[in-house]
Structures are given as C-alpha cells and as structure tokens.
XYZ file of C-alpha atoms in Angstrom:
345
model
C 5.961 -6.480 25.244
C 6.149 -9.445 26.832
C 6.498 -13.150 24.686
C 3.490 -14.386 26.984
C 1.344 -11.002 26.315
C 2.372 -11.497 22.238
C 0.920 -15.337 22.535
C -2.088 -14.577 24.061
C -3.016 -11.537 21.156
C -2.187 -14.220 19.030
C -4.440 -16.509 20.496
C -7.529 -14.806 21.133
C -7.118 -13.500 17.117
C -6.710 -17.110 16.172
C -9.877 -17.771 17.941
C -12.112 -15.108 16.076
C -11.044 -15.428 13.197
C -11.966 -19.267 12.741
C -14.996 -19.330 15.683
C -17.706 -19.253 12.945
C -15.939 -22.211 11.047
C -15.765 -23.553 14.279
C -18.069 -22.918 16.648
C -18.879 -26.519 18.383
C -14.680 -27.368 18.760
C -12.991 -24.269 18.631
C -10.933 -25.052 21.636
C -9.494 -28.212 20.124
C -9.359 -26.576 17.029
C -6.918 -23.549 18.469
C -4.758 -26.505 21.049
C -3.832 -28.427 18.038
C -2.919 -25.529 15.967
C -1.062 -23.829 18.771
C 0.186 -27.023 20.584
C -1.241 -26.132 23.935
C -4.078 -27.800 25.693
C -7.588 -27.121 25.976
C -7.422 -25.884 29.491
C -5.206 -23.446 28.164
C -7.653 -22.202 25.402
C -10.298 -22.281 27.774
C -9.046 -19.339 29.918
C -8.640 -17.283 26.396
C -12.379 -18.295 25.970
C -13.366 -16.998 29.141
C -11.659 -13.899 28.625
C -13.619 -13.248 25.117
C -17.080 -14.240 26.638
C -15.962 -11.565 29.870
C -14.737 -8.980 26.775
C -18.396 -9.720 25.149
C -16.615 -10.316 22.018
C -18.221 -13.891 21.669
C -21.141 -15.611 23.751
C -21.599 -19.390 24.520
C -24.229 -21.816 25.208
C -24.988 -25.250 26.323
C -23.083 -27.309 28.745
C -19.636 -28.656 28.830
C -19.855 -31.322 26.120
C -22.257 -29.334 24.108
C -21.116 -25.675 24.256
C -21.103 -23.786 21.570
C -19.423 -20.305 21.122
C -20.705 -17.381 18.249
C -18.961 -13.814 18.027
C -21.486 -10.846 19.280
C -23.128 -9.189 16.416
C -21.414 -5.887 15.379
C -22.124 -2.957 17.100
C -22.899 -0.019 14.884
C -23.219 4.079 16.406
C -23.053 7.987 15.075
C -23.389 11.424 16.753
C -23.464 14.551 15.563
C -22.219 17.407 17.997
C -22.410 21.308 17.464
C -19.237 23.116 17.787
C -20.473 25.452 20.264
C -20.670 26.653 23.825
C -19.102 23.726 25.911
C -18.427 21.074 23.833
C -15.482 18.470 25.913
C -13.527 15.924 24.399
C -13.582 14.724 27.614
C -17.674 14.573 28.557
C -17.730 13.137 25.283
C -15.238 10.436 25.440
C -16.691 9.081 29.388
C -20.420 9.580 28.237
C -20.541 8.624 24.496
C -17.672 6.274 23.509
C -16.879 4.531 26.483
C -19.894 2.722 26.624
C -20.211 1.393 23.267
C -16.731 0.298 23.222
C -16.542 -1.525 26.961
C -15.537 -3.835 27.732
C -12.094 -4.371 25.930
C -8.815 -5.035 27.669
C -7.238 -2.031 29.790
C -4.496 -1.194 27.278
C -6.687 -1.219 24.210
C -9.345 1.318 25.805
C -6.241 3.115 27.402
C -4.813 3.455 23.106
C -8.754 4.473 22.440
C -9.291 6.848 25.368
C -5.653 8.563 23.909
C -6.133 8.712 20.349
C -10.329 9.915 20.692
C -9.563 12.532 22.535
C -6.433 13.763 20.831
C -8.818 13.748 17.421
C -11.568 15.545 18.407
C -9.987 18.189 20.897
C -8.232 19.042 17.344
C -11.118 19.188 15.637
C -13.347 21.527 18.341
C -9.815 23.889 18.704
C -8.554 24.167 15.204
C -11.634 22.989 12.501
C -13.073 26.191 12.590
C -15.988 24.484 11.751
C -19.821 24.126 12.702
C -20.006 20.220 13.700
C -17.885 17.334 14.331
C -19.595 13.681 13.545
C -18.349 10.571 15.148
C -18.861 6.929 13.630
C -17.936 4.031 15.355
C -18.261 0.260 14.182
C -17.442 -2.660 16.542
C -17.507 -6.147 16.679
C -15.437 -9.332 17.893
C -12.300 -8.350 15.933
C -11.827 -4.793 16.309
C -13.092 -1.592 16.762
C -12.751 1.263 14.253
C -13.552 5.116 14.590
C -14.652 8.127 12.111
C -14.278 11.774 13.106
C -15.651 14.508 10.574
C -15.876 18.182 10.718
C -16.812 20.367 8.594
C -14.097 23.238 8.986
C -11.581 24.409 6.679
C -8.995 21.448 6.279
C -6.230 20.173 8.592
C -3.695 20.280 5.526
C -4.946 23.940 4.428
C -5.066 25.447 7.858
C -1.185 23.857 8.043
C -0.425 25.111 5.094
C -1.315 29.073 5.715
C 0.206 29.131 9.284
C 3.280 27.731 8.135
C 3.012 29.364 4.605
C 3.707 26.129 2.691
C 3.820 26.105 -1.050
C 1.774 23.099 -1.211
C -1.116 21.408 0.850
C 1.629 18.496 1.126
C 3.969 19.769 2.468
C 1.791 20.007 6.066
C 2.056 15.920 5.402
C 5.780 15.973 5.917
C 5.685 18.037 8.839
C 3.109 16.368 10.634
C 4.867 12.556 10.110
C 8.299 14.344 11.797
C 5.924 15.455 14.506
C 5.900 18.306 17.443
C 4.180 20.257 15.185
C 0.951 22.746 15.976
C -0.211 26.055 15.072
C -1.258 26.700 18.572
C 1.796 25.948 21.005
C 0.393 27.678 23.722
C -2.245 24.828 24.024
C -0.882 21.676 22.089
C 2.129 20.309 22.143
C 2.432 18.833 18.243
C 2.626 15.477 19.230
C -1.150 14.324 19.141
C -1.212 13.290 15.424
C 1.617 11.400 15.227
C 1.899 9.678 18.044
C -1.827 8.873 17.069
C -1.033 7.348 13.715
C 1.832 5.043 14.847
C -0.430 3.372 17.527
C -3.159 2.124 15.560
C -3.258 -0.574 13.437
C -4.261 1.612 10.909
C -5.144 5.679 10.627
C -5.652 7.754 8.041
C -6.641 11.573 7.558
C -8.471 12.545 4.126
C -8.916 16.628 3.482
C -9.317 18.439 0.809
C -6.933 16.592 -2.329
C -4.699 14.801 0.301
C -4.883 11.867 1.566
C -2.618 10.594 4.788
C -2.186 7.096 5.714
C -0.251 5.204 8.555
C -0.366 1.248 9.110
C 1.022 0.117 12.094
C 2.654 -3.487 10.317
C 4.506 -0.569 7.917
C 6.092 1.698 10.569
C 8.006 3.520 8.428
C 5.865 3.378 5.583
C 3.827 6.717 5.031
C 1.695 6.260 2.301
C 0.977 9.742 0.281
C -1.916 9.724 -2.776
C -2.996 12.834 -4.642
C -7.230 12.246 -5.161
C -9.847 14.490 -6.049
C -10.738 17.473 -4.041
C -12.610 16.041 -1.490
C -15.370 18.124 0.427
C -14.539 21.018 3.029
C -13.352 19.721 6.763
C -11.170 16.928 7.747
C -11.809 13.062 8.382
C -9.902 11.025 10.226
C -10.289 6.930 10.726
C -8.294 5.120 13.359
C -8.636 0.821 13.519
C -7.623 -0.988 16.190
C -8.007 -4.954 17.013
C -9.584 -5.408 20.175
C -6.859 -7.852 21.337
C -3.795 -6.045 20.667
C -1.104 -6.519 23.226
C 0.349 -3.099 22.581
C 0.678 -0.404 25.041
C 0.909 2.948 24.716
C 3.934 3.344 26.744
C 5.912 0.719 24.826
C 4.864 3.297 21.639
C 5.999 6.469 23.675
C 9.306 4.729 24.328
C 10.014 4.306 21.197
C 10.614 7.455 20.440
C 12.836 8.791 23.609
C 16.016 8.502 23.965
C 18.246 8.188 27.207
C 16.618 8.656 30.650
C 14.562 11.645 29.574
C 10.627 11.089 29.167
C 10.414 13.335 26.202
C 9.086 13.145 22.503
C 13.427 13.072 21.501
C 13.133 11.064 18.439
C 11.394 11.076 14.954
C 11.507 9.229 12.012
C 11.179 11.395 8.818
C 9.656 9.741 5.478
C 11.953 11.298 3.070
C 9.615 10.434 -0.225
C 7.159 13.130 1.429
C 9.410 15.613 0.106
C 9.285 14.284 -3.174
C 5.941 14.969 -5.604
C 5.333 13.008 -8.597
C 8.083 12.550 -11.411
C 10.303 15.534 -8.837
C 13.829 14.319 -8.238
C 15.153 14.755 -4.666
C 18.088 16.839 -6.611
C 17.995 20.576 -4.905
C 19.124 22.303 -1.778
C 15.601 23.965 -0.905
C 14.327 20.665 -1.031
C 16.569 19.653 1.208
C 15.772 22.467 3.436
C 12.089 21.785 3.165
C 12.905 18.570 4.133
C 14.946 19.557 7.738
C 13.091 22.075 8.743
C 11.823 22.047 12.559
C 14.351 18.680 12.716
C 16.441 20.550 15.195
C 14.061 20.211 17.903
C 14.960 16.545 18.096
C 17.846 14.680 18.865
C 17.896 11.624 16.977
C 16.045 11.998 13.769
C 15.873 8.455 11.380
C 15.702 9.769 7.565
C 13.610 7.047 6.131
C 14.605 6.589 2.443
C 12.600 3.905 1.633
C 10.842 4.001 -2.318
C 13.256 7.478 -3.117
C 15.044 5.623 -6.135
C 18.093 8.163 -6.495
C 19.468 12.026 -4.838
C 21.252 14.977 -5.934
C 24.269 15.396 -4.920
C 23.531 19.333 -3.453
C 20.193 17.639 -1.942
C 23.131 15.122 0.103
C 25.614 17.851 0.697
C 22.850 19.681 2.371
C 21.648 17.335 4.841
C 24.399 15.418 5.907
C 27.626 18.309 5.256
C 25.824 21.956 5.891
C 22.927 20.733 7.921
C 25.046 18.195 9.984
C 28.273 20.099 10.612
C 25.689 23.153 11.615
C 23.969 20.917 14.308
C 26.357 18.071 15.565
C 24.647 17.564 18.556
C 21.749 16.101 16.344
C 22.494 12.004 15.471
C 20.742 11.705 11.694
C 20.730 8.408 10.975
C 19.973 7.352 7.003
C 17.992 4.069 6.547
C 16.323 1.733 4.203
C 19.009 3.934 1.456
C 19.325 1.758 -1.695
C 23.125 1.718 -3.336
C 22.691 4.623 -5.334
C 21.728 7.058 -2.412
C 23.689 5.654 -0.070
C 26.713 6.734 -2.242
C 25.600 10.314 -2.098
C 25.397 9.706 1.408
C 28.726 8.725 2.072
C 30.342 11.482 -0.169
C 28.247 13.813 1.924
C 29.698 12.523 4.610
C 33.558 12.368 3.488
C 33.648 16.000 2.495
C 32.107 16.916 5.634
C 34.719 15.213 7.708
C-alpha cells in the first residue's frame, strides 16, 4: 500500500470524523492539522461529495458540508429453488452500498458473497436474512440463517470433541466439509480483511479485528438460538486491497493460500494448561497442507514440555519441509521451545 494511498484514508477519515464539529471550515480545519493546503483538502472533499458520503451547499465563501444520513436495509430470502449469491449481491447490495471506492466494494463484493454462498450450501436451513447499515464512515453487514450452526456442522464432519475446536481450524484456514465445491479459504481470508468480523452460533462466539491481526478473540456465552450470524465492518475509505491481504499469506512466486498463522490459545479452554501431546496434535492437525505456518503464542502464559516436544521435535523432524515459526512466545515458553528444538537437532 502505497504512503500516498495510506494519507489519503487518513484524510478523508479525518474529515468525517470532525465534519459535524466543523461543517462551515472543515477544509482549514483538516490543512492545519495535516499541514497541507486547502487545495489539497479540497480534492478529498470532492471525492466524499462524488462517494455521497457528505453533501455541500452554498458558494465558495459560504459552503457548507454535512455527512449523508445513514442508510438503513433488510431482506429476507427463502433457501429454495434458485437462490444466487451472485443475483443477490448485483441486484440487492450493490445498490445500497454504491458508490464507495473500487477496492472497498471489490473487499464487499468478496466477503458477501463468500458469506452467503456458505450459508445457502452448508446452513441447512430455511432462510438467510441480510442487514446492512451505512453511512459516511463505514458500512457494516449482518447475515443470519436459521440452519444448524457453522461450529456444530464443523464439529460432526470433523468429529470434534468440542464445538471449539471448529474455531481453531477455521482461523488456520483451507478448511471445508465440502472440497469438491469450496476451497476452505472463504472464512478466513474473510475475517482478516475487515476491519472487524465476527461469527456468533450456538455457545461460541468468533471474533477477528483487523488492527489485532493475530489476535483471535474466543468467549464462551449462552447458547444462542439455532443458525449462524455473521457481521463484517468495513470503513468506507480504507486503502486496503484485497490483493495486498492475499499476499500476505503466499509465499515465493506461487499464487497460492501457502501460509497461515495459527492462534495457539484456541487450543487452550478455560483454566486447561497447554501441557499434553493430544493437545498438541489437536493443535497441528491439517498444518501440513501449508508451508509456512506462524504459531501465534500470544496470551498462552506457560507449555508442557511433551506439548513442545510434540510440535517442534516429532511434528517438525516428521515434516521438515514445513518452516513453523513460534511468535509473540513469552520467556517461559520460549524455553520449552528451544529445548524442543535442541533435542530435535
């Protein structure tokens, strides 16, 4: 991303967020604070009144600018016959969210589609509800069914002990109970390109915040009603792409999903030690069909020593051609780590 494409997201947010405190001067206002001149602003301005984010009126000396009121929609749609992510998406959502910048409806137009195509394949439910709120800041989605739970469907195709364990699997991504038609990669790469997106079903919730990368956030609520929700926020003046995401997780010349990041603290539940070999195990399973794979160790206080030897002797000496990398590791685990790693050498 480019340091010209960062200033002007940080711009145009500057600009909304003070425009009602300011609507007569904003373009001073934004000049001194960013030390650029008012021409400059102007052509951020312009952009916002083309984006309808914010209007203006009067003339030169007198304008004044005002952010567009919100924009509120819902639609319900019955999971039968026909029913297209795609018809959906270019007659439904498109037009309440235009216009917006190219690469934010291109992150919108990826991450709809990817929701509810999972939802009409693999809810097993009657309807799917979408709720969408907009205004001059940023746009933010809602899609409901009412089918039998993304984290419970998980869980009995991949005969998990525990509802959360499908959590862990789906932050190391490539994973789907239907390979013949998805390729596992929809949810996650989802969740790491919105500012924020979360997944609620059943007692788990599943939360992602883009400031947080590596920070999955795991909470154990009440049972929630049957089916699946998912909420994805974005700012409408992001400068991210989704190909600067993609790369991120590649590696070398090949354009493939090559690299994953794995929360370790998914593995661990409550007052549960990271201590034993299965969980270990439970934590490295489908991580050979990556080649770099990040073990993210931030908030896990302490590890067995058979929970290291595991991962980074057995699991490591089985598969050298996989690069684990340990990171965020406080003193403690990192010594486990490295006696892990002496004995394996």
């Amino acid at each position: 991303m480019s340091k010209v494409r960062v200033r002007g997201e940080q711009l145009r947010k500057f600009i909304v967020r003070h425009l009602e405190s300011h609507p007569a001067d904003i373009a001073k206002f934004a000049a001194d604070h960013f030390a650029v001149t008012r021409q400059a602003i102007g052509k951020h301005l312009n952009k916002l009144v083309a984006e309808e984010a914010i209007s203006k009126a009067g003339n030169t000396r007198g304008r004044v600018y005002a952010l567009r009121p919100r924009v509120t929609w819902r639609k319900t749609y019955l999971l039968a016959g026909s029913l297209s992510e795609g018809t959906v998406w270019s007659t439904d959502i498109v037009p309440q969210l235009r216009p917006m910048p190219d690469n934010v409806l291109d992150i919108w137009h990826y991450g709809f589609t990817e929701m509810f195509n999972n939802a009409i394949d693999h809810s097993a439910g009657t309807t799917i509800s979408v709720a969408m709120e907009k205004n001059a800041v940023g746009a933010q989605v809602a899609i409901y069914d009412d089918g039998v739970g993304i984290f419970r469907k998980i869980q009995a195709e991949l005969s998990l002990a525990d509802e959360r364990h499908a959590i862990l699997e789906l932050a190391k991504g490539k994973l789907t109970t239907d390979p013949s038609r998805h390729s596992g990669e929809g949810i996650f790469f989802t969740s790491r390109v919105f500012d924020d997106f979360e997944i609620l079903s059943g007692g788990v919730f599943y939360s992602h915040r883009f400031e947080t990368k590596e920070d999955w956030i795991l909470e154990r609520e009440k049972p929630a009603s049957d089916g699946t929700a998912v909420w994805m926020k974005l700012n409408n003046h992001t400068a991210r792409t989704l190909r600067k995401i993609f790369d991120q997780f590649t590696t070398g010349d090949e354009y493939g999903f090559t690299k994953t990041i794995v929360p370790v603290k998914l593995a661990q539940y409550g007052d549960d030690k990271l201590v034993s070999r299965s969980q270990a195990k439970r934590l490295l399973a489908r991580i050979d069909r990556f080649k770099t794979v990040i073990l993210d160790f931030k908030g896990v206080e302490s590890i067995g020593q058979s929970f290291a030897d595991e991962i980074f002797r057995v699991f490591a000496t089985g598969h050298p051609t996989i690069d684990l990398i340990p990171t965020h590791a406080n003193e403690d685990v990192q010594r486990m780590i490295s006696r892990a790693n002496v004995a394996r050498r």
